[in-house]
Tab-separated table of C-alpha atoms and ligand atoms in Angstrom:
chain	number	residue	atom	x	y	z
A	15	UNK	CA	-96.294	-149.337	5.694
A	16	UNK	CA	-93.795	-149.660	8.481
A	17	UNK	CA	-95.358	-149.045	11.883
A	18	UNK	CA	-93.423	-148.700	15.101
A	19	UNK	CA	-93.624	-147.231	18.579
A	20	UNK	CA	-90.805	-144.843	19.418
A	21	UNK	CA	-89.587	-144.190	22.934
A	22	UNK	CA	-87.510	-141.153	22.104
A	23	UNK	CA	-87.698	-137.528	23.044
A	24	UNK	CA	-89.388	-135.547	20.295
A	25	UNK	CA	-86.189	-133.660	19.500
A	26	UNK	CA	-84.363	-136.870	18.539
A	27	UNK	CA	-86.973	-138.290	16.174
A	28	UNK	CA	-85.894	-138.482	12.558
A	29	UNK	CA	-88.770	-138.253	10.094
A	30	UNK	CA	-90.048	-136.242	7.139
A	31	UNK	CA	-92.627	-134.834	9.528
A	32	UNK	CA	-93.756	-134.969	13.126
A	33	UNK	CA	-97.412	-134.248	13.755
A	34	UNK	CA	-98.922	-132.962	16.955
A	35	UNK	CA	-102.586	-132.378	17.735
A	36	UNK	CA	-103.359	-128.945	19.164
A	37	UNK	CA	-106.686	-127.857	20.531
A	38	UNK	CA	-108.716	-124.670	20.481
A	39	UNK	CA	-107.840	-122.244	23.267
A	40	UNK	CA	-104.881	-124.313	24.351
A	41	UNK	CA	-101.600	-122.756	25.417
A	42	UNK	CA	-98.365	-124.070	23.919
A	43	UNK	CA	-97.587	-127.532	25.342
A	44	UNK	CA	-94.278	-127.896	27.195
A	45	UNK	CA	-92.570	-130.111	24.605
A	46	UNK	CA	-93.319	-127.601	21.832
A	47	UNK	CA	-91.594	-124.631	23.497
A	48	UNK	CA	-88.982	-124.701	20.724
A	49	UNK	CA	-91.696	-123.707	18.228
A	50	UNK	CA	-93.539	-121.249	20.468
A	51	UNK	CA	-93.053	-118.188	18.273
A	52	UNK	CA	-94.283	-120.006	15.164
A	53	UNK	CA	-97.305	-121.291	17.051
A	54	UNK	CA	-98.074	-117.778	18.330
A	55	UNK	CA	-97.724	-116.416	14.821
A	56	UNK	CA	-100.129	-118.867	13.155
A	57	UNK	CA	-102.591	-118.357	15.978
A	58	UNK	CA	-102.632	-114.588	15.954
A	59	UNK	CA	-102.776	-114.489	12.155
A	60	UNK	CA	-105.840	-116.734	12.340
A	61	UNK	CA	-104.191	-119.317	10.110
A	62	UNK	CA	-104.404	-122.030	12.702
A	63	UNK	CA	-106.657	-121.875	15.733
A	64	UNK	CA	-106.669	-125.557	16.665
A	65	UNK	CA	-110.020	-126.118	14.998
A	66	UNK	CA	-110.728	-129.543	13.686
A	67	UNK	CA	-109.715	-129.896	10.043
A	68	UNK	CA	-106.896	-127.312	10.272
A	69	UNK	CA	-103.313	-128.154	9.447
A	70	UNK	CA	-100.175	-125.997	9.432
A	71	UNK	CA	-96.680	-127.012	8.362
A	72	UNK	CA	-93.399	-125.568	9.619
A	73	UNK	CA	-90.352	-126.542	7.561
A	74	UNK	CA	-86.899	-127.004	9.066
A	75	UNK	CA	-87.968	-126.377	12.652
A	76	UNK	CA	-85.117	-125.405	14.964
A	77	UNK	CA	-84.631	-127.695	17.900
A	78	UNK	CA	-85.789	-131.017	16.439
A	79	UNK	CA	-84.298	-133.389	13.905
A	80	UNK	CA	-87.473	-133.947	11.874
A	81	UNK	CA	-87.810	-132.022	8.608
A	82	UNK	CA	-91.254	-130.620	9.335
A	83	UNK	CA	-93.413	-129.872	12.313
A	84	UNK	CA	-97.098	-130.258	11.545
A	85	UNK	CA	-99.777	-128.734	13.748
A	86	UNK	CA	-103.046	-130.622	13.449
A	87	UNK	CA	-106.297	-129.079	14.711
A	88	UNK	CA	-108.141	-131.210	17.240
A	89	UNK	CA	-111.104	-128.919	17.958
A	90	UNK	CA	-112.412	-128.683	21.513
A	91	UNK	CA	-110.268	-130.767	23.806
A	92	UNK	CA	-113.196	-131.996	25.914
A	93	UNK	CA	-114.974	-133.390	22.845
A	94	UNK	CA	-111.897	-135.107	21.425
A	95	UNK	CA	-112.330	-138.880	21.650
A	96	UNK	CA	-110.763	-141.898	19.980
A	97	UNK	CA	-113.042	-141.518	16.952
A	98	UNK	CA	-111.726	-137.956	16.515
A	99	UNK	CA	-108.151	-139.171	16.869
A	100	UNK	CA	-108.711	-141.883	14.235
A	101	UNK	CA	-110.086	-139.273	11.881
A	102	UNK	CA	-107.352	-136.672	12.370
A	103	UNK	CA	-104.549	-139.169	11.998
A	104	UNK	CA	-106.218	-140.433	8.810
A	105	UNK	CA	-106.713	-136.980	7.352
A	106	UNK	CA	-103.189	-135.891	8.315
A	107	UNK	CA	-101.751	-138.933	6.540
A	108	UNK	CA	-103.873	-138.232	3.473
A	109	UNK	CA	-102.812	-134.589	3.301
A	110	UNK	CA	-99.133	-135.179	3.959
A	111	UNK	CA	-98.662	-138.126	1.633
A	112	UNK	CA	-99.894	-135.975	-1.245
A	113	UNK	CA	-97.198	-133.441	-0.309
A	114	UNK	CA	-94.544	-136.132	-0.695
A	115	UNK	CA	-94.042	-136.917	2.983
A	116	UNK	CA	-92.906	-140.534	3.310
A	117	UNK	CA	-92.298	-140.931	7.011
A	118	UNK	CA	-94.538	-139.464	9.670
A	119	UNK	CA	-94.071	-139.541	13.426
A	120	UNK	CA	-97.123	-138.908	15.588
A	121	UNK	CA	-96.727	-137.323	18.986
A	122	UNK	CA	-99.097	-139.158	21.258
A	123	UNK	CA	-100.855	-137.666	24.206
A	124	UNK	CA	-101.998	-140.294	26.680
A	125	UNK	CA	-102.145	-143.969	25.841
A	126	UNK	CA	-104.466	-144.101	22.849
A	127	UNK	CA	-102.040	-145.524	20.305
A	128	UNK	CA	-104.727	-147.732	18.781
A	129	UNK	CA	-106.882	-145.076	17.141
A	130	UNK	CA	-103.839	-143.123	15.913
A	131	UNK	CA	-102.289	-146.037	14.033
A	132	UNK	CA	-105.660	-147.335	12.820
A	133	UNK	CA	-106.504	-143.976	11.309
A	134	UNK	CA	-103.107	-143.833	9.603
A	135	UNK	CA	-103.435	-147.327	8.109
A	136	UNK	CA	-106.974	-146.612	6.908
A	137	UNK	CA	-105.994	-143.219	5.529
A	138	UNK	CA	-103.027	-144.633	3.653
A	139	UNK	CA	-105.234	-147.110	1.784
A	140	UNK	CA	-106.174	-146.390	-1.828
A	141	UNK	CA	-108.429	-148.759	-3.772
A	142	UNK	CA	-105.965	-148.892	-6.621
A	143	UNK	CA	-104.911	-152.512	-6.727
A	144	UNK	CA	-105.641	-152.590	-10.467
A	145	UNK	CA	-103.992	-149.362	-11.540
A	146	UNK	CA	-100.647	-149.832	-13.204
A	147	UNK	CA	-99.751	-146.208	-12.522
A	148	UNK	CA	-101.140	-143.678	-10.108
A	149	UNK	CA	-100.763	-140.069	-8.950
A	150	UNK	CA	-101.488	-141.107	-5.411
A	151	UNK	CA	-98.483	-141.276	-3.173
A	152	UNK	CA	-98.352	-143.368	-0.078
A	153	UNK	CA	-96.704	-143.136	3.285
A	154	UNK	CA	-93.866	-145.608	3.904
A	155	UNK	CA	-93.615	-145.246	7.677
A	156	UNK	CA	-95.924	-144.199	10.477
A	157	UNK	CA	-94.304	-144.065	13.893
A	158	UNK	CA	-95.924	-143.180	17.160
A	159	UNK	CA	-93.899	-141.274	19.719
A	160	UNK	CA	-95.022	-142.617	23.062
A	161	UNK	CA	-94.791	-140.517	26.181
A	162	UNK	CA	-93.878	-143.517	28.315
A	163	UNK	CA	-93.306	-147.175	27.619
A	164	UNK	CA	-95.452	-149.939	28.995
A	165	UNK	CA	-97.345	-153.067	28.083
A	166	UNK	CA	-100.637	-151.205	27.830
A	167	UNK	CA	-99.539	-148.881	25.078
A	168	UNK	CA	-97.816	-151.718	23.185
A	169	UNK	CA	-101.031	-153.717	23.236
A	170	UNK	CA	-103.103	-150.777	22.137
A	171	UNK	CA	-100.697	-150.084	19.268
A	172	UNK	CA	-100.680	-153.755	18.194
A	173	UNK	CA	-104.492	-153.861	18.246
A	174	UNK	CA	-104.651	-150.760	16.061
A	175	UNK	CA	-102.380	-152.339	13.457
A	176	UNK	CA	-104.371	-155.560	13.387
A	177	UNK	CA	-107.683	-153.733	13.097
A	178	UNK	CA	-106.469	-151.285	10.456
A	179	UNK	CA	-104.937	-154.050	8.343
A	180	UNK	CA	-108.024	-156.253	8.712
A	181	UNK	CA	-110.354	-153.456	7.684
A	182	UNK	CA	-108.152	-152.787	4.642
A	183	UNK	CA	-108.212	-156.509	3.864
A	184	UNK	CA	-112.011	-156.220	3.686
A	185	UNK	CA	-111.811	-153.028	1.605
A	186	UNK	CA	-109.540	-154.667	-0.912
A	187	UNK	CA	-111.926	-157.609	-1.307
A	188	UNK	CA	-114.891	-155.253	-1.752
A	189	UNK	CA	-113.060	-153.308	-4.423
A	190	UNK	CA	-112.320	-156.418	-6.498
A	191	UNK	CA	-114.436	-156.445	-9.649
A	192	UNK	CA	-116.831	-159.338	-10.147
A	193	UNK	CA	-114.878	-160.853	-13.064
A	194	UNK	CA	-111.916	-161.314	-10.721
A	195	UNK	CA	-113.844	-162.085	-7.546
A	196	UNK	CA	-116.376	-164.837	-8.206
A	197	UNK	CA	-117.965	-166.753	-5.330
A	198	UNK	CA	-115.274	-169.448	-5.682
A	199	UNK	CA	-112.465	-166.910	-5.702
A	200	UNK	CA	-113.921	-165.335	-2.570
A	201	UNK	CA	-113.997	-168.794	-0.993
A	202	UNK	CA	-110.353	-169.364	-1.996
A	203	UNK	CA	-109.356	-166.053	-0.444
A	204	UNK	CA	-111.265	-166.918	2.722
A	205	UNK	CA	-109.475	-170.255	2.870
A	206	UNK	CA	-106.074	-168.633	2.356
A	207	UNK	CA	-106.767	-166.026	5.047
A	208	UNK	CA	-107.925	-168.763	7.430
A	209	UNK	CA	-104.891	-170.939	6.978
A	210	UNK	CA	-102.570	-167.952	7.364
A	211	UNK	CA	-104.424	-167.023	10.570
A	212	UNK	CA	-104.781	-170.489	12.082
A	213	UNK	CA	-108.568	-170.650	11.627
A	214	UNK	CA	-110.629	-173.638	10.524
A	215	UNK	CA	-112.321	-173.047	7.181
A	216	UNK	CA	-114.916	-175.179	5.444
A	217	UNK	CA	-116.479	-174.437	2.064
A	218	UNK	CA	-119.886	-175.945	1.330
A	219	UNK	CA	-120.200	-176.406	-2.419
A	220	UNK	CA	-123.307	-176.588	-4.574
A	221	UNK	CA	-123.740	-180.374	-4.191
A	222	UNK	CA	-123.492	-180.161	-0.430
A	223	UNK	CA	-126.000	-177.309	-0.330
A	224	UNK	CA	-128.391	-179.317	-2.515
A	225	UNK	CA	-128.075	-182.303	-0.172
A	226	UNK	CA	-128.836	-180.069	2.793
A	227	UNK	CA	-131.783	-178.420	1.047
A	228	UNK	CA	-130.682	-174.806	0.739
A	229	UNK	CA	-133.230	-174.129	-1.976
A	230	UNK	CA	-133.480	-170.423	-1.254
A	231	UNK	CA	-129.753	-169.755	-1.680
A	232	UNK	CA	-129.490	-172.054	-4.704
A	233	UNK	CA	-132.431	-170.360	-6.429
A	234	UNK	CA	-130.432	-167.131	-6.512
A	235	UNK	CA	-127.231	-168.694	-7.814
A	236	UNK	CA	-128.851	-170.905	-10.477
A	237	UNK	CA	-128.762	-168.142	-13.082
A	238	UNK	CA	-124.998	-167.821	-12.914
A	239	UNK	CA	-122.329	-169.948	-14.572
A	240	UNK	CA	-120.284	-169.328	-11.428
A	241	UNK	CA	-120.990	-171.923	-8.746
A	242	UNK	CA	-122.025	-170.709	-5.281
A	243	UNK	CA	-120.152	-171.321	-2.032
A	244	UNK	CA	-121.071	-171.138	1.608
A	245	UNK	CA	-117.948	-170.116	3.500
A	246	UNK	CA	-117.790	-171.251	7.129
A	247	UNK	CA	-114.865	-170.201	9.335
A	248	UNK	CA	-114.468	-171.212	12.951
A	249	UNK	CA	-112.600	-169.472	15.715
A	250	UNK	CA	-112.384	-171.463	18.942
A	251	UNK	CA	-110.862	-169.923	22.058
A	252	UNK	CA	-107.940	-171.849	23.546
A	253	UNK	CA	-109.378	-171.846	27.044
A	254	UNK	CA	-113.040	-172.826	26.801
A	255	UNK	CA	-115.236	-170.220	28.470
A	256	UNK	CA	-117.752	-171.004	31.176
A	257	UNK	CA	-120.691	-169.640	29.228
A	258	UNK	CA	-122.264	-171.523	26.332
A	259	UNK	CA	-122.508	-168.387	24.206
A	260	UNK	CA	-121.411	-168.793	20.612
A	261	UNK	CA	-121.426	-165.838	18.266
A	262	UNK	CA	-122.282	-166.164	14.566
A	263	UNK	CA	-121.180	-163.472	12.108
A	264	UNK	CA	-123.176	-163.726	8.889
A	265	UNK	CA	-122.279	-161.594	5.854
A	266	UNK	CA	-124.017	-161.151	2.515
A	267	UNK	CA	-121.643	-162.260	-0.222
A	268	UNK	CA	-123.253	-161.390	-3.549
A	269	UNK	CA	-120.183	-160.927	-5.728
A	270	UNK	CA	-122.338	-159.152	-8.312
A	271	UNK	CA	-125.989	-158.149	-8.242
A	272	UNK	CA	-127.523	-157.525	-11.677
A	273	UNK	CA	-130.934	-157.859	-10.054
A	274	UNK	CA	-131.538	-161.044	-12.043
A	275	UNK	CA	-134.624	-161.113	-14.292
A	276	UNK	CA	-136.006	-158.169	-12.247
A	277	UNK	CA	-132.965	-156.435	-13.667
A	278	UNK	CA	-131.453	-153.234	-12.282
A	279	UNK	CA	-131.055	-150.077	-14.385
A	280	UNK	CA	-127.717	-149.865	-16.243
A	281	UNK	CA	-126.797	-146.560	-14.590
A	282	UNK	CA	-124.584	-147.268	-11.606
A	283	UNK	CA	-124.871	-151.035	-11.901
A	284	UNK	CA	-121.070	-151.317	-11.826
A	285	UNK	CA	-121.232	-150.458	-8.143
A	286	UNK	CA	-122.988	-153.735	-7.433
A	287	UNK	CA	-119.604	-155.413	-7.049
A	288	UNK	CA	-119.804	-154.123	-3.482
A	289	UNK	CA	-122.811	-156.322	-2.730
A	290	UNK	CA	-120.444	-158.644	-0.866
A	291	UNK	CA	-119.326	-155.932	1.571
A	292	UNK	CA	-121.080	-157.634	4.493
A	293	UNK	CA	-119.261	-160.880	3.725
A	294	UNK	CA	-115.958	-159.040	3.403
A	295	UNK	CA	-116.511	-157.345	6.777
A	296	UNK	CA	-117.089	-160.741	8.368
A	297	UNK	CA	-113.881	-162.094	6.825
A	298	UNK	CA	-111.929	-159.020	7.932
A	299	UNK	CA	-113.261	-159.408	11.463
A	300	UNK	CA	-112.271	-163.096	11.585
A	301	UNK	CA	-108.766	-162.188	10.457
A	302	UNK	CA	-108.472	-159.787	13.392
A	303	UNK	CA	-110.118	-162.125	15.912
A	304	UNK	CA	-107.676	-164.912	15.082
A	305	UNK	CA	-104.915	-162.590	16.313
A	306	UNK	CA	-106.718	-160.903	19.186
A	307	UNK	CA	-108.220	-164.097	20.609
A	308	UNK	CA	-111.516	-163.285	22.335
A	309	UNK	CA	-112.806	-165.768	24.911
A	310	UNK	CA	-116.061	-166.471	23.041
A	311	UNK	CA	-116.258	-168.898	20.097
A	312	UNK	CA	-117.065	-167.095	16.854
A	313	UNK	CA	-118.163	-168.717	13.619
A	314	UNK	CA	-118.426	-166.852	10.317
A	315	UNK	CA	-120.924	-167.668	7.588
A	316	UNK	CA	-120.621	-166.051	4.189
A	317	UNK	CA	-123.075	-167.212	1.549
A	318	UNK	CA	-121.397	-166.294	-1.739
A	319	UNK	CA	-123.342	-166.172	-5.019
A	320	UNK	CA	-123.625	-164.166	-8.203
A	321	UNK	CA	-127.087	-162.834	-9.098
A	322	UNK	CA	-127.277	-163.041	-12.888
A	323	UNK	CA	-129.707	-163.057	-15.789
A	324	UNK	CA	-129.740	-166.144	-17.999
A	325	UNK	CA	-132.017	-168.821	-19.413
A	326	UNK	CA	-131.519	-170.727	-16.191
A	327	UNK	CA	-132.132	-167.761	-13.917
A	328	UNK	CA	-134.879	-167.754	-11.323
A	329	UNK	CA	-138.090	-166.079	-12.505
A	330	UNK	CA	-140.500	-163.792	-10.657
A	331	UNK	CA	-143.206	-166.047	-9.277
A	332	UNK	CA	-140.886	-168.993	-8.664
A	333	UNK	CA	-141.419	-170.742	-5.353
A	334	UNK	CA	-138.392	-172.083	-3.488
A	335	UNK	CA	-138.023	-174.103	-0.307
A	336	UNK	CA	-135.537	-172.830	2.240
A	337	UNK	CA	-133.346	-174.937	4.506
A	338	UNK	CA	-135.754	-174.591	7.442
A	339	UNK	CA	-138.660	-175.875	5.316
A	340	UNK	CA	-140.543	-172.625	4.754
A	341	UNK	CA	-141.543	-171.868	1.166
A	342	UNK	CA	-140.944	-168.486	-0.450
A	343	UNK	CA	-142.541	-166.870	-3.454
A	344	UNK	CA	-139.863	-164.887	-5.273
A	345	UNK	CA	-141.788	-161.835	-6.406
A	346	UNK	CA	-138.644	-159.888	-7.237
A	347	UNK	CA	-135.343	-161.551	-8.110
A	348	UNK	CA	-133.480	-158.404	-7.070
A	349	UNK	CA	-134.385	-159.058	-3.430
A	350	UNK	CA	-131.770	-161.838	-3.431
A	351	UNK	CA	-129.701	-160.928	-0.381
A	352	UNK	CA	-132.374	-162.039	2.074
A	353	UNK	CA	-132.799	-165.292	0.105
A	354	UNK	CA	-129.197	-166.324	0.587
A	355	UNK	CA	-128.907	-165.004	4.141
A	356	UNK	CA	-131.790	-167.062	5.533
A	357	UNK	CA	-130.224	-170.366	4.537
A	358	UNK	CA	-126.953	-169.281	6.140
A	359	UNK	CA	-128.845	-168.181	9.262
A	360	UNK	CA	-130.671	-171.505	9.526
A	361	UNK	CA	-127.370	-173.311	9.107
A	362	UNK	CA	-125.735	-171.171	11.831
A	363	UNK	CA	-128.566	-172.036	14.200
A	364	UNK	CA	-128.129	-175.732	13.438
A	365	UNK	CA	-124.451	-175.489	14.297
A	366	UNK	CA	-125.445	-174.233	17.726
A	367	UNK	CA	-124.777	-170.504	17.495
A	368	UNK	CA	-126.517	-168.685	20.348
A	369	UNK	CA	-126.269	-165.125	19.017
A	370	UNK	CA	-126.533	-164.054	15.390
A	371	UNK	CA	-125.351	-160.824	13.830
A	372	UNK	CA	-125.519	-160.193	10.129
A	373	UNK	CA	-124.188	-157.428	7.905
A	374	UNK	CA	-125.636	-156.955	4.458
A	375	UNK	CA	-125.926	-154.385	1.688
A	376	UNK	CA	-129.553	-155.381	1.768
A	377	UNK	CA	-131.762	-152.540	0.588
A	378	UNK	CA	-131.807	-149.285	-1.334
A	379	UNK	CA	-134.517	-148.309	1.137
A	380	UNK	CA	-132.040	-147.991	4.002
A	381	UNK	CA	-130.110	-145.460	1.908
A	382	UNK	CA	-133.327	-143.478	1.446
A	383	UNK	CA	-133.982	-143.635	5.191
A	384	UNK	CA	-130.529	-142.989	6.669
A	385	UNK	CA	-128.365	-141.758	3.800
A	386	UNK	CA	-124.680	-142.541	3.969
A	387	UNK	CA	-124.169	-141.755	7.635
A	388	UNK	CA	-125.778	-144.443	9.775
A	389	UNK	CA	-125.982	-148.205	9.506
A	390	UNK	CA	-129.579	-149.395	9.956
A	391	UNK	CA	-129.743	-151.719	12.968
A	392	UNK	CA	-132.629	-154.131	13.546
A	393	UNK	CA	-133.114	-156.666	16.315
A	394	UNK	CA	-135.402	-159.114	18.091
A	395	UNK	CA	-133.472	-158.591	21.332
A	396	UNK	CA	-132.867	-155.130	22.769
A	397	UNK	CA	-130.106	-156.238	25.153
A	398	UNK	CA	-128.086	-157.763	22.358
A	399	UNK	CA	-128.545	-154.665	20.210
A	400	UNK	CA	-127.389	-152.494	23.111
A	401	UNK	CA	-124.136	-154.477	23.202
A	402	UNK	CA	-123.648	-154.117	19.463
A	403	UNK	CA	-124.421	-150.381	19.560
A	404	UNK	CA	-121.966	-149.763	22.356
A	405	UNK	CA	-119.239	-151.627	20.452
A	406	UNK	CA	-120.087	-149.553	17.373
A	407	UNK	CA	-119.983	-146.297	19.336
A	408	UNK	CA	-116.590	-147.154	20.801
A	409	UNK	CA	-115.314	-147.779	17.281
A	410	UNK	CA	-116.865	-144.652	15.764
A	411	UNK	CA	-119.221	-146.587	13.482
A	412	UNK	CA	-122.624	-144.905	13.524
A	413	UNK	CA	-125.763	-146.982	13.858
A	414	UNK	CA	-129.433	-146.125	14.117
A	415	UNK	CA	-131.988	-148.410	15.765
A	416	UNK	CA	-134.768	-149.134	13.256
A	417	UNK	CA	-138.248	-150.414	14.196
A	418	UNK	CA	-139.539	-153.965	13.653
A	419	UNK	CA	-143.126	-153.809	14.899
A	420	UNK	CA	-145.338	-156.820	14.212
A	421	UNK	CA	-147.499	-154.778	11.853
A	422	UNK	CA	-144.684	-154.707	9.289
A	423	UNK	CA	-144.642	-158.500	9.118
A	424	UNK	CA	-147.981	-158.402	7.281
A	425	UNK	CA	-146.191	-156.886	4.287
A	426	UNK	CA	-144.598	-160.232	3.442
A	427	UNK	CA	-147.825	-162.193	2.914
A	428	UNK	CA	-147.916	-164.370	-0.171
A	429	UNK	CA	-150.976	-165.895	-1.821
A	430	UNK	CA	-149.098	-169.020	-2.872
A	431	UNK	CA	-146.248	-169.673	-0.442
A	432	UNK	CA	-145.437	-169.222	3.237
A	433	UNK	CA	-144.061	-165.781	2.534
A	434	UNK	CA	-143.076	-163.426	-0.274
A	435	UNK	CA	-139.554	-162.107	-0.670
A	436	UNK	CA	-140.627	-158.454	-0.959
A	437	UNK	CA	-142.952	-156.269	1.052
A	438	UNK	CA	-143.967	-153.512	-1.321
A	439	UNK	CA	-142.900	-149.946	-1.855
A	440	UNK	CA	-142.846	-148.491	1.647
A	441	UNK	CA	-140.715	-149.468	4.623
A	442	UNK	CA	-138.532	-151.617	2.378
A	443	UNK	CA	-135.601	-151.929	4.778
A	444	UNK	CA	-137.969	-153.014	7.529
A	445	UNK	CA	-139.806	-155.666	5.522
A	446	UNK	CA	-136.406	-156.997	4.418
A	447	UNK	CA	-135.339	-157.249	8.066
A	448	UNK	CA	-138.634	-158.942	8.928
A	449	UNK	CA	-138.002	-161.486	6.210
A	450	UNK	CA	-134.739	-162.442	7.924
A	451	UNK	CA	-136.422	-162.473	11.320
A	452	UNK	CA	-138.915	-165.101	10.137
A	453	UNK	CA	-135.964	-167.504	9.957
A	454	UNK	CA	-134.156	-166.361	13.074
A	455	UNK	CA	-137.076	-167.103	15.419
A	456	UNK	CA	-136.130	-166.454	19.053
A	457	UNK	CA	-132.352	-166.598	18.793
A	458	UNK	CA	-130.943	-163.194	19.784
A	459	UNK	CA	-130.178	-161.468	16.508
A	460	UNK	CA	-129.007	-158.134	15.141
A	461	UNK	CA	-129.253	-157.232	11.478
A	462	UNK	CA	-127.104	-154.431	10.078
A	463	UNK	CA	-128.154	-152.960	6.736
A	464	UNK	CA	-124.962	-151.403	5.379
A	465	UNK	CA	-126.123	-150.523	1.849
A	466	UNK	CA	-125.579	-146.818	2.595
A	467	UNK	CA	-122.326	-147.050	4.532
A	468	UNK	CA	-120.211	-149.747	2.887
A	469	UNK	CA	-119.200	-147.580	-0.062
A	470	UNK	CA	-118.121	-143.926	-0.151
A	471	UNK	CA	-119.203	-142.198	-3.349
A	472	UNK	CA	-116.950	-139.276	-2.440
A	473	UNK	CA	-113.630	-139.332	-0.602
A	474	UNK	CA	-113.566	-138.158	3.021
A	475	UNK	CA	-110.629	-136.217	4.445
A	476	UNK	CA	-109.616	-139.374	6.346
A	477	UNK	CA	-110.599	-142.062	3.830
A	478	UNK	CA	-110.402	-142.693	0.109
A	479	UNK	CA	-113.502	-142.951	-2.032
A	480	UNK	CA	-114.769	-146.509	-2.495
A	481	UNK	CA	-115.086	-149.398	-0.050
A	482	UNK	CA	-115.261	-148.322	3.609
A	483	UNK	CA	-114.819	-151.658	5.364
A	484	UNK	CA	-117.554	-150.722	7.825
A	485	UNK	CA	-118.479	-153.256	10.550
A	486	UNK	CA	-115.064	-154.910	10.834
A	487	UNK	CA	-114.153	-152.930	13.956
A	488	UNK	CA	-117.595	-153.220	15.546
A	489	UNK	CA	-117.599	-157.006	15.141
A	490	UNK	CA	-114.152	-157.310	16.674
A	491	UNK	CA	-114.966	-154.979	19.560
A	492	UNK	CA	-118.163	-156.916	20.257
A	493	UNK	CA	-116.405	-160.286	20.404
A	494	UNK	CA	-113.489	-158.965	22.475
A	495	UNK	CA	-115.819	-157.357	24.989
A	496	UNK	CA	-118.060	-160.411	25.414
B	512	BES	N1	-127.999	-155.125	-3.327
B	512	BES	C1	-129.268	-154.507	-3.345
B	512	BES	C2	-129.417	-153.387	-2.344
B	512	BES	C3	-128.590	-152.161	-2.595
B	512	BES	C4	-129.131	-151.080	-3.250
B	512	BES	C5	-127.316	-152.089	-2.120
B	512	BES	C6	-128.377	-149.945	-3.431
B	512	BES	C7	-126.559	-150.958	-2.315
B	512	BES	C8	-127.091	-149.883	-2.956
B	512	BES	C9	-130.373	-155.518	-3.037
B	512	BES	O1	-130.110	-156.814	-3.440
B	512	BES	C10	-131.578	-155.046	-3.767
B	512	BES	O2	-131.518	-154.942	-4.957
B	512	BES	N2	-132.654	-154.759	-3.056
B	512	BES	C11	-133.840	-154.261	-3.659
B	512	BES	C12	-135.007	-154.841	-2.928
B	512	BES	C13	-136.330	-154.566	-3.591
B	512	BES	C14	-136.424	-155.321	-4.877
B	512	BES	C15	-137.434	-154.991	-2.659
B	512	BES	C16	-133.831	-152.748	-3.531
B	512	BES	O3	-133.406	-152.233	-2.493
B	512	BES	O4	-134.211	-152.074	-4.475
B	513	ZN	ZN1	-130.644	-157.165	-5.482
B	514	ZN	ZN1	-128.072	-157.330	-3.533
């Protein structure tokens, strides 16, 4: 999709449609005087009151060159923030593209070009890379009509494009089926993205991981004919910063989760291709960071494996030794995410990372607890979590702080090893987080359980059904604001 900032008066803009956000109880803005009678009409008839979710289309408006004028409801003006703008631009794109609109110009109020273009790029995305024909139409051009020119608005617009494209990059990876996206293919894609972005990328293969002693990760992958990979990508700022902080982004990269010998039910198992959504979010964030250049070093770690059933697969009761030396009794082979993440976490600590943040489709229990609205956020360091939550809030990604009291740690006791990989029926998302914490120790750490938020079972007005790409924007915001 072509994206561009326009410095033209509204009347001169040529497009299939120009969209303008109007609020409840707002009088006609000065630059819409040409359409005042139409606006009065739709208001008094009750057809369009400026409420959020409303949309009205005027064809062949007199006084402007564009073919349609589209009024988009913004709700209460005081409550309208960048998250609302991202949503309305996304839903406007999704509605108009289905009506055959190819080029849309967005009349911007203020300087917030970022959210407008992000929403449009996200809304234009359809997870249809494998359809040879489709009823879905897409927008060819999204232009933002800026009130005034200036470096600030250019930067904001540029950032929106980078973030939108990077989130879609993650969504496309997540949507790839497991026959086409094996751990090695994911590693190849990570390498290609890195070299296109000027990032250093290193892939640790099975032999290297054996040498290092990543027994926990390798236990999960041993049942698959597809070899595992640990993807490591480094971003180093050009001007070294004064602080010694070094951020690690760790993402679960299970390209398919059958559950292993503790096999999952057949119903819905096809969705388990999205069990690498955390890894994809990390890769998407690195793609954006390479362009936006934060001042803190950021290293990505994506342990990529396939969790399969076979004669070589790990069995319940197996005991494995993790990279940090602790032994684990694998009571359930379906609790594999934590087993691969801990070896990546230990490795990140060895490379000198000072702050760890991981994203993982880790538990069904977090979906029971929080549904599909909030990410479950866990931490051993409240200050670090506060930073992550404020980045998430700014980006409109909802997060809920989950507890990690010491009492929950007891759930992971094993009779035969240092700890068990499951904690029983209740508080499953918490015992999973505690399992990770046992390997994090005192390093500031935030764990994001995205099992409920990484995939939309139903389309939203502003986003297609399927992979959401959640966490990409929060990660980027966090690193840029460091
Ligand atoms: N990948 C799943 C978690 C999951 C469930 C993600 C539903 C998305 C939707 C994870 O590997 C898993 O299977 N966890 C088990 C843990 C249990 C065995 C302790 C679960 O949540 O059932
Ligand atoms: Zn599993
Ligand atoms: Zn899993």
